[in-house]
Tab-separated table of C-alpha atoms and ligand atoms in Angstrom:
chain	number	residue	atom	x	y	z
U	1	UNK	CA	-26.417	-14.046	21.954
U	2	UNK	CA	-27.852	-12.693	19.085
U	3	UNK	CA	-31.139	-13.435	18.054
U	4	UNK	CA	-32.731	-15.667	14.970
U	5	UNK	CA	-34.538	-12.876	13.974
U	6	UNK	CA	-31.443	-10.617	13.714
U	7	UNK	CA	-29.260	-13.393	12.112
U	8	UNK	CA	-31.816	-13.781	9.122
U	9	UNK	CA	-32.411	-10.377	8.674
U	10	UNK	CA	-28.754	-9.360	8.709
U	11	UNK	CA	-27.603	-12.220	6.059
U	12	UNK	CA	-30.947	-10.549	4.144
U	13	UNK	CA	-29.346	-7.141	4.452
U	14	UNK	CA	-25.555	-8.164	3.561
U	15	UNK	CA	-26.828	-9.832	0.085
U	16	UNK	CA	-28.943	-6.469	-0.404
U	17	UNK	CA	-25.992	-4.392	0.233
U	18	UNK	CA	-23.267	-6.876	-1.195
U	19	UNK	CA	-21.372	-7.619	2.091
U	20	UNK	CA	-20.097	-11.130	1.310
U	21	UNK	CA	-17.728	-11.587	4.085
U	22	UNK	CA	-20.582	-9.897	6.601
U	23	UNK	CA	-23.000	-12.154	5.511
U	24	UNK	CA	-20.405	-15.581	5.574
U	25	UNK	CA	-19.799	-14.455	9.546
U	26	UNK	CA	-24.072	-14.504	10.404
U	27	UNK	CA	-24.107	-17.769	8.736
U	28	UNK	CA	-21.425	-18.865	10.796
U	29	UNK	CA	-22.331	-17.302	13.853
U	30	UNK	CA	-26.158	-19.044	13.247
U	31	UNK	CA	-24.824	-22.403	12.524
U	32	UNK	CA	-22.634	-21.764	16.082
U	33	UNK	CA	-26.156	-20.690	17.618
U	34	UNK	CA	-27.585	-23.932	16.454
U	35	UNK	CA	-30.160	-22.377	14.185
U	36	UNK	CA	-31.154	-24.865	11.733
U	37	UNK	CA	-29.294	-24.408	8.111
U	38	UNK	CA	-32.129	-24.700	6.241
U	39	UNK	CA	-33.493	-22.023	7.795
U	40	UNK	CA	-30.468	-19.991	7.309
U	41	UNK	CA	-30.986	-20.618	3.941
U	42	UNK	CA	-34.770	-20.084	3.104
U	43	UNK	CA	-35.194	-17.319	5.622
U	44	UNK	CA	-31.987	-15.181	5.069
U	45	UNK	CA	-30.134	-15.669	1.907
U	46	UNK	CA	-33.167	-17.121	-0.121
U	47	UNK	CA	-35.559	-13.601	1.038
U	48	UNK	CA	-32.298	-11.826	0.500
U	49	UNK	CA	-31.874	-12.942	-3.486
U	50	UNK	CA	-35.239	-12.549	-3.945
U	51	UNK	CA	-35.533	-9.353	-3.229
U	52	UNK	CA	-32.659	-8.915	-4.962
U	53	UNK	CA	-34.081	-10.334	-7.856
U	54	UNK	CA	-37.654	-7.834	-7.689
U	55	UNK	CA	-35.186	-5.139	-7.860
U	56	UNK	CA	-33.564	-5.891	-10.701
U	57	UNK	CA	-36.692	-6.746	-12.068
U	58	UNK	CA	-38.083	-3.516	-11.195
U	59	UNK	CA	-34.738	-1.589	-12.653
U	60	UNK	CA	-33.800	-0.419	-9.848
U	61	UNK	CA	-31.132	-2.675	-9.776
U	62	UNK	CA	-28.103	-3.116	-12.948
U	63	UNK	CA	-26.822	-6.647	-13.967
U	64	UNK	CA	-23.511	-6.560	-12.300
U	65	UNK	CA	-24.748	-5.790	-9.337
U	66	UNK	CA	-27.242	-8.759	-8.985
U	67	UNK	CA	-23.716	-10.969	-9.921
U	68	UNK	CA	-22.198	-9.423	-6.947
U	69	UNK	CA	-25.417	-10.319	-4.850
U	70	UNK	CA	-25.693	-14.177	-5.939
U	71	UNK	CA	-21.879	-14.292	-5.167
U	72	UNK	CA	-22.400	-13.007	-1.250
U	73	UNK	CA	-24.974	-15.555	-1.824
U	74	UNK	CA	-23.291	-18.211	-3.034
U	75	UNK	CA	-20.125	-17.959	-0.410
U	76	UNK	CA	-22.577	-18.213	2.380
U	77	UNK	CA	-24.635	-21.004	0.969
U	78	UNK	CA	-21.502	-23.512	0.268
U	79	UNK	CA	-20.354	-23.193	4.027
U	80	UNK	CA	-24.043	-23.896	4.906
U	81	UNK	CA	-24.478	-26.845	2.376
U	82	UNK	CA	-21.365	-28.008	4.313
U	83	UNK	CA	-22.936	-28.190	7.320
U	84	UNK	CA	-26.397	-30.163	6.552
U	85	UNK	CA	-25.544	-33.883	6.874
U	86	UNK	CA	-24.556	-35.822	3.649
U	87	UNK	CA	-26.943	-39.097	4.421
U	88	UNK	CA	-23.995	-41.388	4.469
U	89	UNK	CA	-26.213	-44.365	5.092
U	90	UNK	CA	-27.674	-46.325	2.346
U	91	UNK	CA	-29.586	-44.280	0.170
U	92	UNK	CA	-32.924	-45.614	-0.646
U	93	UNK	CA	-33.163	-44.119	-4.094
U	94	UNK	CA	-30.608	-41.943	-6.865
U	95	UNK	CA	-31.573	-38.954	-8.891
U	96	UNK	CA	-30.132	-36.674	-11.065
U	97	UNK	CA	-30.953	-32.970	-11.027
U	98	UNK	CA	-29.796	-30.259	-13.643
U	99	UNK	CA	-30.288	-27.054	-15.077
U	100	UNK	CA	-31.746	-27.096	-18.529
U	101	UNK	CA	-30.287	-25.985	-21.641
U	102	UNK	CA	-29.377	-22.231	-22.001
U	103	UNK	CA	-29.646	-21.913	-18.186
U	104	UNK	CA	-26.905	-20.703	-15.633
U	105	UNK	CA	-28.785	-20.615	-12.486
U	106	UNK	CA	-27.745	-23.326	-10.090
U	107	UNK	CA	-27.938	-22.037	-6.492
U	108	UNK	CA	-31.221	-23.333	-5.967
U	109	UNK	CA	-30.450	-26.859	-7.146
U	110	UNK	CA	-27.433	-26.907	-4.778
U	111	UNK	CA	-29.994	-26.602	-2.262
U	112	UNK	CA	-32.423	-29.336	-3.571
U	113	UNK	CA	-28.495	-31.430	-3.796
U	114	UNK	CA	-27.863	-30.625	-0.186
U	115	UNK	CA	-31.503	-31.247	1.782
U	116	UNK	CA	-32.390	-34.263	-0.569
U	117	UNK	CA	-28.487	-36.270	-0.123
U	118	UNK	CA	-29.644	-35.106	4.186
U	119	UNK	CA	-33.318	-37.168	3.856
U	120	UNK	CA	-31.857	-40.798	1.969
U	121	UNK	CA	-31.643	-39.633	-1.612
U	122	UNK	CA	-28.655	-39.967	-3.573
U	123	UNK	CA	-28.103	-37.014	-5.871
U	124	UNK	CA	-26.544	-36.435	-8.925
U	125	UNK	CA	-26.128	-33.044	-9.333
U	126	UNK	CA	-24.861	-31.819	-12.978
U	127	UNK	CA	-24.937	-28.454	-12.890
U	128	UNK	CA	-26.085	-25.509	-15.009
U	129	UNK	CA	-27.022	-25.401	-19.401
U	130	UNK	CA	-27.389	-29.417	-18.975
U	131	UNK	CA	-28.275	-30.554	-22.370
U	132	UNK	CA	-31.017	-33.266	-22.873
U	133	UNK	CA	-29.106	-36.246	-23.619
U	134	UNK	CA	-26.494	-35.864	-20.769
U	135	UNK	CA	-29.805	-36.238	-17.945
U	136	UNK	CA	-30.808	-39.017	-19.525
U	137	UNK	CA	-26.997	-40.501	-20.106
U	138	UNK	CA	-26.432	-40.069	-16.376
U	139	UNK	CA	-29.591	-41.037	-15.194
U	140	UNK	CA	-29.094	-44.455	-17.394
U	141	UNK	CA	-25.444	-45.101	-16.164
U	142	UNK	CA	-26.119	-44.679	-12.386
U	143	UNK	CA	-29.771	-46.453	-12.569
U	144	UNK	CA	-30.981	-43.396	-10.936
U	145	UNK	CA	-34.901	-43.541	-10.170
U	146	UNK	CA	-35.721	-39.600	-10.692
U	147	UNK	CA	-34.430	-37.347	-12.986
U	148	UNK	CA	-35.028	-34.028	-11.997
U	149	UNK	CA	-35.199	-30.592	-14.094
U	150	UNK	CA	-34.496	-26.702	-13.287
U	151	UNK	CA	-35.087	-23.811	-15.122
U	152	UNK	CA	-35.539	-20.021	-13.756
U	153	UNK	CA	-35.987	-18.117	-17.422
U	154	UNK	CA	-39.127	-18.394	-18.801
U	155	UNK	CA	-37.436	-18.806	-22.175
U	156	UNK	CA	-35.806	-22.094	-20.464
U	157	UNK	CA	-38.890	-23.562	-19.000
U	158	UNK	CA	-39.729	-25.382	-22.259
U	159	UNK	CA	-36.366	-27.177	-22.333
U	160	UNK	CA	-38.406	-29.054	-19.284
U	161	UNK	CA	-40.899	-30.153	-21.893
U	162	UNK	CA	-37.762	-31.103	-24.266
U	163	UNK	CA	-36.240	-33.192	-21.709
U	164	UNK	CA	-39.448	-35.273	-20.891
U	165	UNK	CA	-40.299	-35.542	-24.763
U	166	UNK	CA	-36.778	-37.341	-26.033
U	167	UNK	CA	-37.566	-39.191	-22.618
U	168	UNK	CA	-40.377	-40.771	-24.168
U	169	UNK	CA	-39.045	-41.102	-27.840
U	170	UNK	CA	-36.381	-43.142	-25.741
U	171	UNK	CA	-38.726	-45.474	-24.713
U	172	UNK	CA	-37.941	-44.161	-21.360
U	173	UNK	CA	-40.405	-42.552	-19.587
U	174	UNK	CA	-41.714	-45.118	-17.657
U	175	UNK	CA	-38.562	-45.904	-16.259
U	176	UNK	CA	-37.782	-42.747	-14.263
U	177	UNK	CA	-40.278	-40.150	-11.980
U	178	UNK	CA	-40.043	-36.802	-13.872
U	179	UNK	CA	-39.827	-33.655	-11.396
U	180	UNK	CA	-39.727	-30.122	-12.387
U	181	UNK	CA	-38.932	-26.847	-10.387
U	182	UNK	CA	-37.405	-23.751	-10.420
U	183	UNK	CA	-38.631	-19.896	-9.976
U	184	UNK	CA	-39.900	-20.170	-13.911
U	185	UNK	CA	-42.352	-23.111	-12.608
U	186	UNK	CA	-45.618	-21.791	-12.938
U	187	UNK	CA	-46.993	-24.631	-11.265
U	188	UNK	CA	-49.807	-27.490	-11.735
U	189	UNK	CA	-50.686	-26.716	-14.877
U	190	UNK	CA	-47.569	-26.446	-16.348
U	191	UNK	CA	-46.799	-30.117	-14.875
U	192	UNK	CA	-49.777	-31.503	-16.325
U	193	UNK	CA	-49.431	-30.265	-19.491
U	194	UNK	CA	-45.938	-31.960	-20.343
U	195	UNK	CA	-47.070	-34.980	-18.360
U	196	UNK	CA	-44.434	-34.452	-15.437
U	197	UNK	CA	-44.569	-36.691	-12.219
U	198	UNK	CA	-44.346	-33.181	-9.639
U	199	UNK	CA	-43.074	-30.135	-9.574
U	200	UNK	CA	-41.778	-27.668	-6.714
U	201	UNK	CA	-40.734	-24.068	-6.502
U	202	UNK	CA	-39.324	-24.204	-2.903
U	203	UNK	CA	-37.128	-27.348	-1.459
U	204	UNK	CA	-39.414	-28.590	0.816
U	205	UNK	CA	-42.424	-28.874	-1.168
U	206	UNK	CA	-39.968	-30.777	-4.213
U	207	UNK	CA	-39.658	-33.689	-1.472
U	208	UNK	CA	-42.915	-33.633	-0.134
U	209	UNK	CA	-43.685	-34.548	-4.330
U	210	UNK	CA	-40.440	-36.385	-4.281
U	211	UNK	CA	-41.860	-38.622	-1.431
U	212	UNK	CA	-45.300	-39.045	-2.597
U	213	UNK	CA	-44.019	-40.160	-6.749
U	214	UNK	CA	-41.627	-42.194	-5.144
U	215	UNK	CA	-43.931	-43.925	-3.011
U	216	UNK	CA	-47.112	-44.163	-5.778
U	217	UNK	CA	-44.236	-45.290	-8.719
U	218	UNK	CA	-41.777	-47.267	-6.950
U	219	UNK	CA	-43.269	-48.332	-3.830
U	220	UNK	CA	-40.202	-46.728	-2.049
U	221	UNK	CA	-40.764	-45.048	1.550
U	222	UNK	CA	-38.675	-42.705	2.614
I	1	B12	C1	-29.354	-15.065	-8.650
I	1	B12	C2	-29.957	-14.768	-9.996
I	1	B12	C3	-29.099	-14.712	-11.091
I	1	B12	C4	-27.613	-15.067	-11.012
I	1	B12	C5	-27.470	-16.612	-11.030
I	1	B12	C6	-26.278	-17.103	-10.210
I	1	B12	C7	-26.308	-18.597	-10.025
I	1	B12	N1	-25.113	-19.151	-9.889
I	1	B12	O1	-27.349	-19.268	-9.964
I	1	B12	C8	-27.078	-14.358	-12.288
I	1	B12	C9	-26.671	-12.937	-11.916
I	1	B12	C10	-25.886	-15.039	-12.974
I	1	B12	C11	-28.332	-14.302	-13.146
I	1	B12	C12	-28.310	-14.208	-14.527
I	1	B12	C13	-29.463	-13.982	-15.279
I	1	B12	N2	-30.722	-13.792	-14.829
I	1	B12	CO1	-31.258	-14.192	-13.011
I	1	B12	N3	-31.919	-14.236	-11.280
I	1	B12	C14	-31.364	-14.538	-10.146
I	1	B12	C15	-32.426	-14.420	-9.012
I	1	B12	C16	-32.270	-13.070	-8.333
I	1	B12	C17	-32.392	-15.497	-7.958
I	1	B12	C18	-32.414	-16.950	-8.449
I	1	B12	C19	-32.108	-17.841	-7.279
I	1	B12	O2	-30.984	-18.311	-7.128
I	1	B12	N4	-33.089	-17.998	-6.379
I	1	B12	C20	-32.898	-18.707	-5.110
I	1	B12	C21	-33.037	-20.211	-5.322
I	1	B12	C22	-32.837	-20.901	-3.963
I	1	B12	O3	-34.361	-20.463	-5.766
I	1	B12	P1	-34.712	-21.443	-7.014
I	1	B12	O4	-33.636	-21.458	-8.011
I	1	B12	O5	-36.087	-21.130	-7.438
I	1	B12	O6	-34.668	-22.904	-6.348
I	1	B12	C23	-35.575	-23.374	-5.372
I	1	B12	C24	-36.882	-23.982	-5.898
I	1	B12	O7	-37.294	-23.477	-7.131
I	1	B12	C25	-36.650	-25.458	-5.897
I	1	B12	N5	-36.073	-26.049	-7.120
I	1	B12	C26	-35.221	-25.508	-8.000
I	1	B12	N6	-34.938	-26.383	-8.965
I	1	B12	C27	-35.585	-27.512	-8.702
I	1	B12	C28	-35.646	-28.720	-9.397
I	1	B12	C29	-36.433	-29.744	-8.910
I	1	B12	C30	-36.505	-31.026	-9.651
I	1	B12	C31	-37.181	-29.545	-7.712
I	1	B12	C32	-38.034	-30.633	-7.188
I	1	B12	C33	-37.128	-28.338	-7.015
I	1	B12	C34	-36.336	-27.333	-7.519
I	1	B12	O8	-35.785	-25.657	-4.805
I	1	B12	C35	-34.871	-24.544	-4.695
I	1	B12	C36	-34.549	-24.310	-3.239
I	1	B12	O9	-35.706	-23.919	-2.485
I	1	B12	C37	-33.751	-14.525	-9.842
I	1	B12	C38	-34.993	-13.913	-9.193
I	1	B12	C39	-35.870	-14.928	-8.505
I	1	B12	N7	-36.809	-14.457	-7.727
I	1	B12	O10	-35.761	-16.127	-8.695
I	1	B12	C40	-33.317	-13.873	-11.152
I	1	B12	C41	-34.079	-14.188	-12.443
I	1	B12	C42	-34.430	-15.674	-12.493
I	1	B12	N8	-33.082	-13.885	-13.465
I	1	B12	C43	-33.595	-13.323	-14.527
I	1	B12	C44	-32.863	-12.958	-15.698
I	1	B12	C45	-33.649	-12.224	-16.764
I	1	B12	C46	-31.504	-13.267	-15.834
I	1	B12	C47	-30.627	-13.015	-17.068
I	1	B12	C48	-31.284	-13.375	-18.414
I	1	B12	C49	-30.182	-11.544	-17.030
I	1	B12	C50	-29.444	-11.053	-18.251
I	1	B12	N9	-29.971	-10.023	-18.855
I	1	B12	O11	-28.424	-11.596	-18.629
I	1	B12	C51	-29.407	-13.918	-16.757
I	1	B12	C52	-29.621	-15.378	-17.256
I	1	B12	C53	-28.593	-15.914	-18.129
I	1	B12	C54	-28.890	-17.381	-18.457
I	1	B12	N10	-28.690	-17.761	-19.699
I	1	B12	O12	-29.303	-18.179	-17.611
I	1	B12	C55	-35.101	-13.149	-14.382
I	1	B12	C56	-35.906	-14.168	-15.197
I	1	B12	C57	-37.137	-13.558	-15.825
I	1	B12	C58	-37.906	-14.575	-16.588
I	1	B12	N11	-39.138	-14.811	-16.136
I	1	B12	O13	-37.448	-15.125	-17.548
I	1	B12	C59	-35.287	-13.246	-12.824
I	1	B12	C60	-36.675	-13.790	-12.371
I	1	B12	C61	-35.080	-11.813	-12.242
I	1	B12	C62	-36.181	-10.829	-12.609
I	1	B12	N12	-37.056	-10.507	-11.667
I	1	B12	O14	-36.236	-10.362	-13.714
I	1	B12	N13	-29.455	-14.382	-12.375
């Protein structure tokens, strides 16, 4: 039996060294050790991207090679998404979620797809470069009570503020709870200032907001 500690660290390692089929066998061999996906997730791929990421940052580590990295990443993450529970009961409220305009990343709202469908939310998850009008198309034709935002560039982050502002020249804002996230986030003030419902740069803290708008706007428990 190998430990949790070795399992994290090891899917860490394979995304900093570009082992994809290394790192899909610790995720498997964690899930078969019954440690929870979520941690799989947070503590091993999501330290290992990261790091990735402050590399590349840095310049110590070329384009391609941070491609390769989300790729290990993203082979490992779909088998885990697999394996966290859809919520086939009822849902007790819909959202859509979406990348903004002129953005590609989507790993991190696959995660936010996976953990929310898992605690009673159903999810509408449209992908990367989502332009304005298609949130608020899909969020009208499934009744959806959130519409949710991400954006990782910090030249994206005011598409979050675009979204929210056709929102209200809709009529709409009222209607729907407005989250924001995403590693471009930079946090309270940001929310306040476009006049956004919560916002979340980890998973667990977007549902904790989720929860609490949810509750405060809809009168919805989850
Ligand atoms: C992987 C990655 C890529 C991959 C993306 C693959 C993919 N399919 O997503 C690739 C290689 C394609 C890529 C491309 C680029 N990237 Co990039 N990338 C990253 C990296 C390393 C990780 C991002 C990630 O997936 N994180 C893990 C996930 C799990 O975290 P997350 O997205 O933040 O999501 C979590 C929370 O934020 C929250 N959340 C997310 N969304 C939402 C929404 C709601 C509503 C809620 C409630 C919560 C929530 O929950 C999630 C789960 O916990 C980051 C570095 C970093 N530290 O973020 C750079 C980074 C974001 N990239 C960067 C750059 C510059 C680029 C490029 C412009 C590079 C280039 N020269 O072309 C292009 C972008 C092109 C474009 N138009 O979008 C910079 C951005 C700098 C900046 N401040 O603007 C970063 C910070 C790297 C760096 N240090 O310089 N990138």
């Amino acid at each position: 039996m190998t430990s949790k500690e070795e399992i994290v660290n090891g899917m860490k390692e394979a995304i900093l060294t570009y082992k994809k089929e290394e790192c899909l066998e610790l995720a498997k061999q964690g899930l078969a050790e019954k440690i929870k996906p979520l941690e799989l997730i947070q503590e091993g791929l999501t330290t290992g991207i990261q790091e990735l990421g402050a590399r590349f940052g840095r310049g110590e580590v070329a384009l391609p090679y941070l491609m390769v990295g989300a790729e290990v990443m993203q082979k490992s993450l779909e088998h885990i998404l697999e394996n966290i529970p859809k919520g086939e009961y009822k849902p007790k409220a819909k959202m859509v979620i979406g990348t903004v305009k002129g953005d590609i990343h989507d790993l991190g709202i696959s995660i936010v797809t996976a953990v929310f469908q898992a605690n009673g939310i159903q999810v509408f998850n449209l992908g990367r470069d989502v332009l304005k009008e298609k949130f608020i198309e899909k969020a009208e034709e499934e009744e959806v009570d959130i519409i949710g935002t991400s954006a990782l560039l910090t030249g994206t982050m005011f598409e979050q503020k675009v979204v929210i502002e056709y929102l209200k020249k809709q009529g709409l804002r009222d209607k729907y709870i407005y989250l924001i996230g995403g590693g471009a986030c930079p946090g309270q003030d940001w929310c306040d200032e476009i006049g956004a419902d919560g916002w979340a740069t980890d998973v667990l803290l977007g549902l904790a907001a989720t929860k609490k708008a949810l509750a405060e706007k809809k009168g919805i428990e989850l």
